[in-house]
Coordinates of C-alpha atoms and ligand atoms in Angstrom, one line a residue:
X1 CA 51.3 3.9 -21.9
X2 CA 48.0 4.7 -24.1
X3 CA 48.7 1.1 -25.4
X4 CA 49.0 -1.0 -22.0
X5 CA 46.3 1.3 -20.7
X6 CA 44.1 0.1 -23.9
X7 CA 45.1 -4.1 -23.5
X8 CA 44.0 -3.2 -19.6
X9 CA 40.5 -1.9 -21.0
X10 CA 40.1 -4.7 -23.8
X11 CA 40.8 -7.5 -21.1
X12 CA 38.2 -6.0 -18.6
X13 CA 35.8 -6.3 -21.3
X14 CA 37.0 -10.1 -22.0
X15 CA 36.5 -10.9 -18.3
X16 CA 33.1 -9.2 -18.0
X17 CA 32.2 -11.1 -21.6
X18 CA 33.9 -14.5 -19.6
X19 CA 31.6 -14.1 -16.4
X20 CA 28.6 -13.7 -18.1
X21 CA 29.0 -16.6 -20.2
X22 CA 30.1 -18.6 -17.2
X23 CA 26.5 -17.0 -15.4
X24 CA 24.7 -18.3 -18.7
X25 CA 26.3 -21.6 -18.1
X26 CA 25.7 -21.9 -15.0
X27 CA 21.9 -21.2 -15.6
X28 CA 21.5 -23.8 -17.8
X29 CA 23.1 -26.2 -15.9
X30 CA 20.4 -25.3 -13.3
X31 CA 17.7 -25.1 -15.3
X32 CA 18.5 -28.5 -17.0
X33 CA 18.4 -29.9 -12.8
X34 CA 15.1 -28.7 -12.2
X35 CA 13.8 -30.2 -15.8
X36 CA 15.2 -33.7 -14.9
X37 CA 13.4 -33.4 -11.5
X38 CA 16.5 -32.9 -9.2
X39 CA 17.9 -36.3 -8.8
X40 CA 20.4 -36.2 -6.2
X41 CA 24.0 -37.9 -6.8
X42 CA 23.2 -38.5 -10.2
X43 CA 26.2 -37.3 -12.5
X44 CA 25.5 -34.2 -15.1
X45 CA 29.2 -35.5 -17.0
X46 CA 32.5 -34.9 -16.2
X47 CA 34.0 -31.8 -16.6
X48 CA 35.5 -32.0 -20.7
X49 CA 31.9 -33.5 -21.6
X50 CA 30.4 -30.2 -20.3
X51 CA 33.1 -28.3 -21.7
X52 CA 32.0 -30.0 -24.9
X53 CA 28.3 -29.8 -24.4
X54 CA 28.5 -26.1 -23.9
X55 CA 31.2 -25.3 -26.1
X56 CA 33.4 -23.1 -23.5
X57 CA 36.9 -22.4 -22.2
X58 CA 37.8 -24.8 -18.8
X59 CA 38.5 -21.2 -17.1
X60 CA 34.9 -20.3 -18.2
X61 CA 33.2 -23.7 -17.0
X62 CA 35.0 -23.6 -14.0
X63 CA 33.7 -20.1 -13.2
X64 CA 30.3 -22.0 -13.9
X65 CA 30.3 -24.7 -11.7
X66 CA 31.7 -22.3 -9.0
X67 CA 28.1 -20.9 -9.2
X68 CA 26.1 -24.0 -9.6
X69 CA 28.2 -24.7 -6.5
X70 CA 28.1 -21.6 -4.7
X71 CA 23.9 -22.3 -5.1
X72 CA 24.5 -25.8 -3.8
X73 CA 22.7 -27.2 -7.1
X74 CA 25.8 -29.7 -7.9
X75 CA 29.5 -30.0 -6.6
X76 CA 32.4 -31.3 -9.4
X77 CA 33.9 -34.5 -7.7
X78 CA 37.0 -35.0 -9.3
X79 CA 39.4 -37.7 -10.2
X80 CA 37.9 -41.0 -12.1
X81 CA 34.0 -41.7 -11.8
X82 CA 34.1 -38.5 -11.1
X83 CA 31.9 -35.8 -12.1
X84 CA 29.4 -32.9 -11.8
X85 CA 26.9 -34.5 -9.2
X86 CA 23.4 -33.0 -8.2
X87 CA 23.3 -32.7 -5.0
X88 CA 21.2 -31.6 -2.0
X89 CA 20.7 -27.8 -1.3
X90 CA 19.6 -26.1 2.0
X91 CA 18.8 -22.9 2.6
X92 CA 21.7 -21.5 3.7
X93 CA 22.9 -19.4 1.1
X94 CA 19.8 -18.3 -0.3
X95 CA 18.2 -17.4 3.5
X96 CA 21.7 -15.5 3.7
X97 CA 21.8 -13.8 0.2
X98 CA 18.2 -12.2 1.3
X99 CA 19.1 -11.2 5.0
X100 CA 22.4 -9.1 3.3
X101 CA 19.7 -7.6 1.1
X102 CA 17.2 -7.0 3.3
X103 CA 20.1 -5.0 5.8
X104 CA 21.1 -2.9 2.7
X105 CA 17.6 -1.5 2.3
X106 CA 17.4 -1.2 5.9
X107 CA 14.4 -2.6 7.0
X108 CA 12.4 -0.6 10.0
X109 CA 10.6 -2.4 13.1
X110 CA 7.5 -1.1 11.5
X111 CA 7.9 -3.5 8.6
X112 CA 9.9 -6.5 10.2
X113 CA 6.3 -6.6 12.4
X114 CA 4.2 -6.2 9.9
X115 CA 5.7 -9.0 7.7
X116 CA 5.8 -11.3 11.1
X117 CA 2.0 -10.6 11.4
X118 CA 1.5 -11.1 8.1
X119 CA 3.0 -14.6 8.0
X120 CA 3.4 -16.1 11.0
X121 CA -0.2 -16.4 11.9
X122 CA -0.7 -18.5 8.8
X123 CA 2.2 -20.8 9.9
X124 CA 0.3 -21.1 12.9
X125 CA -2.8 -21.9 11.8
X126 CA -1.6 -24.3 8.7
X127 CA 0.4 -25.9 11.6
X128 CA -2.8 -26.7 13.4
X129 CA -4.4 -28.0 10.4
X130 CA -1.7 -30.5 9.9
X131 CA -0.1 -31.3 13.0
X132 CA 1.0 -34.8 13.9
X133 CA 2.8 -36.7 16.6
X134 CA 6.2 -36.1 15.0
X135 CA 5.1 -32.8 14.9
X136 CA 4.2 -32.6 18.6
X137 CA 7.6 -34.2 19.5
X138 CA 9.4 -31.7 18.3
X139 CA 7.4 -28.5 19.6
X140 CA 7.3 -30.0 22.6
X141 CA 10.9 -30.4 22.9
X142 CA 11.6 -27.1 21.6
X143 CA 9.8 -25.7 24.5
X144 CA 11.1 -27.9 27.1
X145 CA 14.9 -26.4 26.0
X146 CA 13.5 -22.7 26.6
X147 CA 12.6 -23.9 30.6
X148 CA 16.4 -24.9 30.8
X149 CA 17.7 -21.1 30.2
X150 CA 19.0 -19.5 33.0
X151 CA 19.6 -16.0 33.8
X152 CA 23.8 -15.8 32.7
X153 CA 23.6 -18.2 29.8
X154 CA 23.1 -16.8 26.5
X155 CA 19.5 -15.4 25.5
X156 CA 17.9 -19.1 23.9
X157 CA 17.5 -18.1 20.0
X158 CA 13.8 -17.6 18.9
X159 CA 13.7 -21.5 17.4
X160 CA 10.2 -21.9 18.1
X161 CA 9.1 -19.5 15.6
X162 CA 11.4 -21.6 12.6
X163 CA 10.2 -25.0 14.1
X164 CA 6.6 -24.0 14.4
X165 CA 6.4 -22.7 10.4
X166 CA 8.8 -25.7 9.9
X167 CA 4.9 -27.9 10.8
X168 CA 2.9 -25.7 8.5
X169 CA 4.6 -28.4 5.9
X170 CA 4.4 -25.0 3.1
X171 CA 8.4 -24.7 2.5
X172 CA 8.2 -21.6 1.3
X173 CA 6.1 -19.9 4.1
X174 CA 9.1 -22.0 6.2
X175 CA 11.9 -20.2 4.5
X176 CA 10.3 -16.8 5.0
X177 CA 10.0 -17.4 8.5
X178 CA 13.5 -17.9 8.9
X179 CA 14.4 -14.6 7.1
X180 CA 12.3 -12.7 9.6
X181 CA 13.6 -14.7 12.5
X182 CA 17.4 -14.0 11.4
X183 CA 16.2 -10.3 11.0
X184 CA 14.8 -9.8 14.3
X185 CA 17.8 -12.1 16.4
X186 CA 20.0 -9.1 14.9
X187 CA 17.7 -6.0 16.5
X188 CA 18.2 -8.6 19.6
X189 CA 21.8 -8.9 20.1
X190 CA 21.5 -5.0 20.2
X191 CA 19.0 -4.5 22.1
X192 CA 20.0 -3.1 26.1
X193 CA 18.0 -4.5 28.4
X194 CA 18.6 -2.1 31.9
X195 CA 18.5 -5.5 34.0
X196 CA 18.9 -8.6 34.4
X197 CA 15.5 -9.4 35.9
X198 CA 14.1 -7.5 32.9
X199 CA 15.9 -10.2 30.2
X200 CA 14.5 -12.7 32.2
X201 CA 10.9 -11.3 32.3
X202 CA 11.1 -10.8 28.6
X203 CA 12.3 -14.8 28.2
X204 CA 9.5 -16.2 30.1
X205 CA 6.8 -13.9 29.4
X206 CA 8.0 -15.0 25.4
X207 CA 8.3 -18.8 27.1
X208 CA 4.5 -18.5 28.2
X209 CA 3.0 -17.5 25.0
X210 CA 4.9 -20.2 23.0
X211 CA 3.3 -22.6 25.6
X212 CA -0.2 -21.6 24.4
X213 CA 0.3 -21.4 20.7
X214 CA 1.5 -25.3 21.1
X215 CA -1.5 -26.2 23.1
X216 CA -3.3 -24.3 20.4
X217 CA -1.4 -26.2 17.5
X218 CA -2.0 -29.6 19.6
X219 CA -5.4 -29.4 20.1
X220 CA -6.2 -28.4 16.3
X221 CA -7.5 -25.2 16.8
X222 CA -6.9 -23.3 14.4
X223 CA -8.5 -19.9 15.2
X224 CA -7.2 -19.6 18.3
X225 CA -3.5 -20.8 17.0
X226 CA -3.7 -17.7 14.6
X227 CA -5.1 -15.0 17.4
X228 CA -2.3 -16.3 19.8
X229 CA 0.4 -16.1 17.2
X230 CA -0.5 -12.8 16.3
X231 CA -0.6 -11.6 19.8
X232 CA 2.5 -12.7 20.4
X233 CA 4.4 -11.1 17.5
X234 CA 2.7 -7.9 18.8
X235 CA 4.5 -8.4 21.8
X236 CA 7.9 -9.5 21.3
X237 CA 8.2 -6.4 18.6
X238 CA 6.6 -4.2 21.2
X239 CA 9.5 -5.2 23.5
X240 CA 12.2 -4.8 20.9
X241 CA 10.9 -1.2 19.9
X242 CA 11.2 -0.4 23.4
X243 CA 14.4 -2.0 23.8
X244 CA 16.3 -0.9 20.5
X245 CA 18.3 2.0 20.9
X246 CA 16.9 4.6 18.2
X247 CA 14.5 1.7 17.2
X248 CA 16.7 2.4 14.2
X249 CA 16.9 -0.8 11.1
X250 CA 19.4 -3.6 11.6
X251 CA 21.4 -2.0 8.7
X252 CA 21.5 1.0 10.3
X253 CA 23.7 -0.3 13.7
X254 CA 26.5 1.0 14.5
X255 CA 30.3 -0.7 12.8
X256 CA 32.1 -2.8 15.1
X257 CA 34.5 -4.7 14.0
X258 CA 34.3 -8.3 14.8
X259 CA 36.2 -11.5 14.8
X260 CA 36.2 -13.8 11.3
X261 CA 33.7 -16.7 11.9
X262 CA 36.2 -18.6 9.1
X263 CA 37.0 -21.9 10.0
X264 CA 40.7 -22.6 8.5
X265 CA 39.7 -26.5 8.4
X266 CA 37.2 -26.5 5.9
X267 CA 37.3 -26.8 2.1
X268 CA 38.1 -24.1 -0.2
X269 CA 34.9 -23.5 -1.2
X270 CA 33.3 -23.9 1.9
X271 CA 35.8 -21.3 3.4
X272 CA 34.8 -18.5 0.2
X273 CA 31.0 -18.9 1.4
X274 CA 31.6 -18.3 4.9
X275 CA 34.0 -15.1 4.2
X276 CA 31.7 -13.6 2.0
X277 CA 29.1 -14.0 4.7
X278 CA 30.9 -12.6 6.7
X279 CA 32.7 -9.9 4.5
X280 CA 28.6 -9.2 3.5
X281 CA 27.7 -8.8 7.1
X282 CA 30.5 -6.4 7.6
X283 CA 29.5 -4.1 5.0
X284 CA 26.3 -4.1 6.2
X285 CA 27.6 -3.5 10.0
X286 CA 29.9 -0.2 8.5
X287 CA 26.6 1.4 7.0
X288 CA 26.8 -0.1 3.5
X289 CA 28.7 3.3 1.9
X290 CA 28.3 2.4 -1.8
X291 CA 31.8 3.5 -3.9
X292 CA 33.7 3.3 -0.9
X293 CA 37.0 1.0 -0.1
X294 CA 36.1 -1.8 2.4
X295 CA 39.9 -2.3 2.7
X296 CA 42.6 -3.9 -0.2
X297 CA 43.3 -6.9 -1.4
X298 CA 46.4 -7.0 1.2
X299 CA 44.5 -5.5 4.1
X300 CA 41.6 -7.8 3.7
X301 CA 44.2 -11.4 3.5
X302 CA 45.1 -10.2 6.9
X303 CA 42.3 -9.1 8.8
X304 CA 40.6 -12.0 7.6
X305 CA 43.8 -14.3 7.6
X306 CA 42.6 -16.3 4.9
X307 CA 44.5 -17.2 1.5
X308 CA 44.2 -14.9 -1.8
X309 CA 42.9 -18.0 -3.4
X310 CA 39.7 -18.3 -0.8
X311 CA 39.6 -14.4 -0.9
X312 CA 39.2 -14.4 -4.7
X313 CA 36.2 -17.0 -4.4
X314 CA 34.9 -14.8 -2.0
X315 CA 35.0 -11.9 -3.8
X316 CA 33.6 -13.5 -6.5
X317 CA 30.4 -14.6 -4.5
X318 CA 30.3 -10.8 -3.8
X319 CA 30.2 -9.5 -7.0
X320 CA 27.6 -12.4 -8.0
X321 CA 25.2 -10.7 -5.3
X322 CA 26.3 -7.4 -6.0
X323 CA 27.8 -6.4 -2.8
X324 CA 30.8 -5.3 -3.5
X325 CA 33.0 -5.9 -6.8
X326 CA 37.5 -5.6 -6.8
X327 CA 38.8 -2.7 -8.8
X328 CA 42.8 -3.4 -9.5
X329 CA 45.4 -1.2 -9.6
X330 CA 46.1 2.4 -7.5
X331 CA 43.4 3.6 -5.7
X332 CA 42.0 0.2 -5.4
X333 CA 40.1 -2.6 -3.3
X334 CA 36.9 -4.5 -2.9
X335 CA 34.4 -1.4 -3.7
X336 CA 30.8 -1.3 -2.2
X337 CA 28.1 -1.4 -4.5
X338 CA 24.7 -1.5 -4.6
X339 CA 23.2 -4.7 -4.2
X340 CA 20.7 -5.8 -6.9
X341 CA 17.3 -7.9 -5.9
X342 CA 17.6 -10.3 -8.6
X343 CA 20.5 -13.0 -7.6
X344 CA 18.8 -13.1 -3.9
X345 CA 15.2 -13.5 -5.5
X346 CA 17.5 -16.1 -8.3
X347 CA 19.1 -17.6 -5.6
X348 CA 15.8 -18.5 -3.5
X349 CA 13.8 -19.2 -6.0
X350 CA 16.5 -22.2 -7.5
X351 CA 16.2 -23.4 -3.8
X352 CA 12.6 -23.6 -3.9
X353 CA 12.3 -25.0 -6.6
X354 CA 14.1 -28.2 -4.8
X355 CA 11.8 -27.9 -2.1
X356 CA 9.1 -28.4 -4.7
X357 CA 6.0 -26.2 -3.2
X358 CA 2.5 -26.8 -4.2
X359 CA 0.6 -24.3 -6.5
X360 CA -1.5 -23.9 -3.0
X361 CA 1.3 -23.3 -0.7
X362 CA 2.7 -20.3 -3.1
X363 CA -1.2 -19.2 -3.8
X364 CA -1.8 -18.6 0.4
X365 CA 1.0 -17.0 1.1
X366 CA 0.6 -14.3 -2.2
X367 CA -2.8 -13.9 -1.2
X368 CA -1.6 -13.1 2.9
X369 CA 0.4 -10.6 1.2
X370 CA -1.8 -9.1 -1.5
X371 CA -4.7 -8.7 1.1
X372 CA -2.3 -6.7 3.6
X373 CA -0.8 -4.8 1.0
X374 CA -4.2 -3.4 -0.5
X375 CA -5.1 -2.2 3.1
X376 CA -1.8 -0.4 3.5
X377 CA -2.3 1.2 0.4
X378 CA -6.0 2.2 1.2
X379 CA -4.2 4.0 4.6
X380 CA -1.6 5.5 2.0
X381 CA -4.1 6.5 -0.5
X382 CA -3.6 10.7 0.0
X383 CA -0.4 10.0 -0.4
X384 CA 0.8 11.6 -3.5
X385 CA 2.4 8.3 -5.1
X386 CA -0.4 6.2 -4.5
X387 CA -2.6 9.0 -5.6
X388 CA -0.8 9.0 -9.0
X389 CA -1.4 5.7 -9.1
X390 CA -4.8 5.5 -8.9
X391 CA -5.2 8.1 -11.3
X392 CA -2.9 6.5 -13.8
X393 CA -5.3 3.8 -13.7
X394 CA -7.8 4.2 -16.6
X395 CA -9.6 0.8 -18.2
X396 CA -7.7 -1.2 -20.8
X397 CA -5.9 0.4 -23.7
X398 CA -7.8 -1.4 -26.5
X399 CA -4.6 -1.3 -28.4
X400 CA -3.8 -3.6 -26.8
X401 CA -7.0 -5.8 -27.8
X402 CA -6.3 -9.0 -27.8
X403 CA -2.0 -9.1 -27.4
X404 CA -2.6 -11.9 -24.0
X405 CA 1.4 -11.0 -23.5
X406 CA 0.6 -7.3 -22.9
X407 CA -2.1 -7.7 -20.7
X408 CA -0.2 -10.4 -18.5
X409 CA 2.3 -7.5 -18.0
X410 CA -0.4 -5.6 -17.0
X411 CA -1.4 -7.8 -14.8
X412 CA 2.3 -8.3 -12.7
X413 CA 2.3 -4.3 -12.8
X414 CA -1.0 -3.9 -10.7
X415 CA 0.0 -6.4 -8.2
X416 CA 3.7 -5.5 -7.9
X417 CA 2.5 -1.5 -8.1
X418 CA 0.4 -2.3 -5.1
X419 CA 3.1 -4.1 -3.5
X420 CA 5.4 -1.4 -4.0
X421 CA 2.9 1.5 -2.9
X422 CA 2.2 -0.9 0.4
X423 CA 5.7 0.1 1.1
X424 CA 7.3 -2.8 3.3
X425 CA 10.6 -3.8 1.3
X426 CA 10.2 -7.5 2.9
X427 CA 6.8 -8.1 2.1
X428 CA 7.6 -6.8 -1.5
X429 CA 10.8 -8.9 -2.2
X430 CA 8.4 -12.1 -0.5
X431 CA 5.6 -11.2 -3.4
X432 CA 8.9 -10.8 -5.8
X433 CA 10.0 -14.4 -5.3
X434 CA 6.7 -15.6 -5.4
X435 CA 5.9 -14.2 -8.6
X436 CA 9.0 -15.9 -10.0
X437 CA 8.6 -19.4 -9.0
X438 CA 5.1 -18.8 -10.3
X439 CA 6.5 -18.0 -13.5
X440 CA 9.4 -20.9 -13.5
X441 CA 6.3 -23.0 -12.8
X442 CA 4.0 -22.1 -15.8
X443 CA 6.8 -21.5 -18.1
X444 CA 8.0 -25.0 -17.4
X445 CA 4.0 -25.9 -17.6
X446 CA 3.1 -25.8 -21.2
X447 CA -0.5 -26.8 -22.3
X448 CA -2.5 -24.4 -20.7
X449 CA -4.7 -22.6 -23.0
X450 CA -3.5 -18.8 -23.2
X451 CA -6.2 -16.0 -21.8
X452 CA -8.8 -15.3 -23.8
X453 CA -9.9 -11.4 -24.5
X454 CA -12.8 -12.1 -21.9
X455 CA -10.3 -13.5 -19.3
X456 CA -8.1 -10.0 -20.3
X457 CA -11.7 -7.6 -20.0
X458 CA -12.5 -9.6 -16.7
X459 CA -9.1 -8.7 -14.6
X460 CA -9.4 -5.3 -15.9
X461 CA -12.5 -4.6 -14.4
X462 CA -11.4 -5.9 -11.2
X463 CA -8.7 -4.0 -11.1
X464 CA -10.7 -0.7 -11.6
X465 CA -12.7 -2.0 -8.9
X466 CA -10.6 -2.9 -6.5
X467 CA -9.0 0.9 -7.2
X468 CA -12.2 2.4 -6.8
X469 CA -12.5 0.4 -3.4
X470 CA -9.4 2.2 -2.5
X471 CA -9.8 5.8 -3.6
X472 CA -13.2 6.0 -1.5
X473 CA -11.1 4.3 1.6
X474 CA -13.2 1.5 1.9
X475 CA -10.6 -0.8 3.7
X476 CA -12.8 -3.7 4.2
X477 CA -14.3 -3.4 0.5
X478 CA -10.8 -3.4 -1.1
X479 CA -9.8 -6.3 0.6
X480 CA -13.1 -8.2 -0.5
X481 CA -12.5 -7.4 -3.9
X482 CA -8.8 -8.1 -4.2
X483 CA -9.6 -11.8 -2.5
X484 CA -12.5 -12.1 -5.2
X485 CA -10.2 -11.5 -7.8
X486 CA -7.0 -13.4 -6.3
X487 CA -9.8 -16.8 -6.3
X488 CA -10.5 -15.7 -10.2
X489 CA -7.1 -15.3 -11.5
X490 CA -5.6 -17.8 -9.4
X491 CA -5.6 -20.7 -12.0
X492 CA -4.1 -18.0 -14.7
X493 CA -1.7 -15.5 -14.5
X494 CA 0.5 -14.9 -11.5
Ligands
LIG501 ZN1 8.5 -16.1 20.3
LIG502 ZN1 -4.8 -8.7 -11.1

């Protein structure tokens, strides 16, 4: 009894021991597609090379490449010729794996507005900047689909908002858009609307403002694209507050069941990533009771109605995100857990990473953020946790002198203190993701001279002073300061 109950412990440990070396593996693998510059269909070997080059188990590299995979990096093609071959990601799974997130923290209306007006009138005005006839097309049509609505067909989904940051041409300020989009098409489907001439009020009054920000975009002009845009996310959250019942957080609606979106044709794989969409959504939909059953093994095959062998992929997806993780024997079942930031903020950043952003499209979106974010925390700044903060705050330690690596942690735990203090989980995860394909870039960027103890003195002081700007609650003053010092650092650290 003590015996089997021992083997049962040992092998736990071997399969935890197996999954992390198949994670480590699988991060290579990445890593090593980025470093050769993503080239689609090329072939990374077949699968005993790799088993070779990594020196692991074929249980353990196929745990690998279920990952690499699962983040659409490369797909095995078997048979002769055949291969691990890079291929082309979108942003499905990572857009998902930060929606499931963002429902577990349960984002308010508050923040999903403030994020909205924090980005979307810089995809406005970018758009304007850069606008072109394609560009034009394809508002244009996107606005000609919203006159075809009727009252009795479905509410159109908000597409102009994903096609308009889609012209800013900045594919991460694209992506983040869609996040928000997805986020507030889920207050929508439960909002109550008391008629039906009141739905199709809200749809043309939205219709008539997307109308303007095109002409705005069209024409070039850019202020006016931004003052629009922002006006209109005003309004469209304005209407969901009033329409939401409780004005409660997407993750905080109430459980319904609801039919499996799992479409029995498509490949194995393909089949795991929609069930544990779905599976994640559910949780989330239930009120995301960490330690609780969702439902066994045998419960879940058939409400689901899926095969254990796509339900094991699934699960395994799951416990890659840290949604839930499968606890065998009595007293068993997938288990709710608490979901970690890191694979969604891993996950989005790979994808980026494909998408290839410019220093300048990560640097304006960070800076959008920053700038909110310090006059947030100058409205916070009685509050007791930001007042610690500030008081914390105290010039360099000058043991420190001179160690560049400590002051560049220094440096993240300003700006992600601030973010933090700012208090709007969206905008913090968006500065989180940021700050780590800013550090995938540099660390991948060798040659650049390290900070010198001036440089380290010099973004010390601006801290101080941007804290000082704060403390005296002089909102336009922090700001300043913080953009000064954003411009400064910009071509170092962050
Ligand atoms: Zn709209
Ligand atoms: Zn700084």
């Amino acid at each position: 009894m003590l015996e089997s109950g021992c083997r049962r412990a040992q092998l736990s440990v071997a399969v935890g021991q197996a999954d992390k070396l198949a994670a480590k593996v699988a991060r290579d693998i990445e890593a090593d597609v980025v470093r050769r510059g993503w080239p689609v269909g090329e072939s990374l070997g077949s699968e005993q090379a790799l088993q070779q080059r990594f020196r692991v188990s074929r249980s353990v590299l196929r745990e690998a490449v279920r990952l690499v995979e699962h983040h659409q990096v490369a797909r095995m093609r078997r048979g002769p010729g055949g291969g691990l071959l890079v291929c082309e990601p979108d942003a499905g799974p990572a857009t998902r794996a930060v929606v499931i997130y963002l429902e577990y923290l349960g984002t308010t209306p508050g923040d999903l507005l403030n994020a909205r007006r924090v980005l979307e009138p810089l995809a406005a005005s970018l758009a304007a900047e850069c606008i072109d006839e394609a560009g034009i097309a394809r508002l244009r049509a996107v606005l000609r689909a919203e006159e075809r609505w009727r009252p009795g067909l479905p509410a159109p989904r908000d597409e102009f908002h994903v096609a308009l940051a889609e012209r800013s041409k900045n594919p991460v300020l694209q992506l983040f858009v869609d996040v928000l989009i997805r986020l507030t098409a889920r207050y929508a489907r439960t909002a109550r609307t008391d008629s039906a001439s009141e739905a199709v009020e809200a749809v043309e009054h939205m219709h008539g403002d997307h109308c303007e920000i095109v002409a705005a975009v069209t024409a070039g002009d850019v202020a006016r694209a931004k003052t629009l845009s922002d006006r209109h996310v005003e309004r469209v959250t304005a209407w969901l507050q009033q329409h939401h019942p409780g004005g409660a957080g997407p993750g905080a609606r109430a459980g319904r069941p609801r039919a499996p979106r799992v479409d029995p044709e498509a490949p194995r794989g393909k089949l795991a990533e929609g069930l544990a969409a779905t599976i994640g959504d559910d949780i989330a939909a239930s009120g995301w009771h960490v330690g609780s059953v969702f439902g066994t093994e045998a419960a879940l095959l058939e409400r689901y109605g899926v095969s254990r062998a796509v339900l094991r992929e699934a699960v395994r997806l799951l416990e890659h995100h840290s949604i839930a993780r499968m606890r065998r024997g009595p007293g068993g079942g997938l288990i709710v857990t608490t979901p970690q930031p890191q694979a969604s903020i891993d996950t989005i950043a790979l994808y980026l990473q494909y998408r290839k952003p410019s220093r300048e499209d990560l640097r304006c979106i960070r800076d959008a953020i920053e700038i909110d974010n310090v006059a947030r925390v100058v409205q916070r700044r009685t509050d007791p946790e930001v007042a610690a903060f500030l008081n914390t705050r105290s010039g360099i330690d000058h043991q420190a002198a001179g160690d560049a690596g400590r002051a560049a942690v220094e440096e993240f735990r300003f700006h992600v203190g601030l973010a933090h203090l700012a208090g709007n989980a969206l905008l913090d995860l968006f500065l989180r993701i940021i700050v780590e394909l800013f550090r995938r870039h540099w660390s991948s960027n060798t040659g650049r001279p390290p900070p010198t103890w001036d440089d380290v003195v010099a973004v010390d002081h601006a801290h101080l002073r941007i804290l000082q700007a704060v403390a005296a609650g002089d909102d336009s003053l922090a700001r300043y300061r913080l953009r000064r010092h954003l411009d400064a650092a910009a071509s170092r650290w962050l």
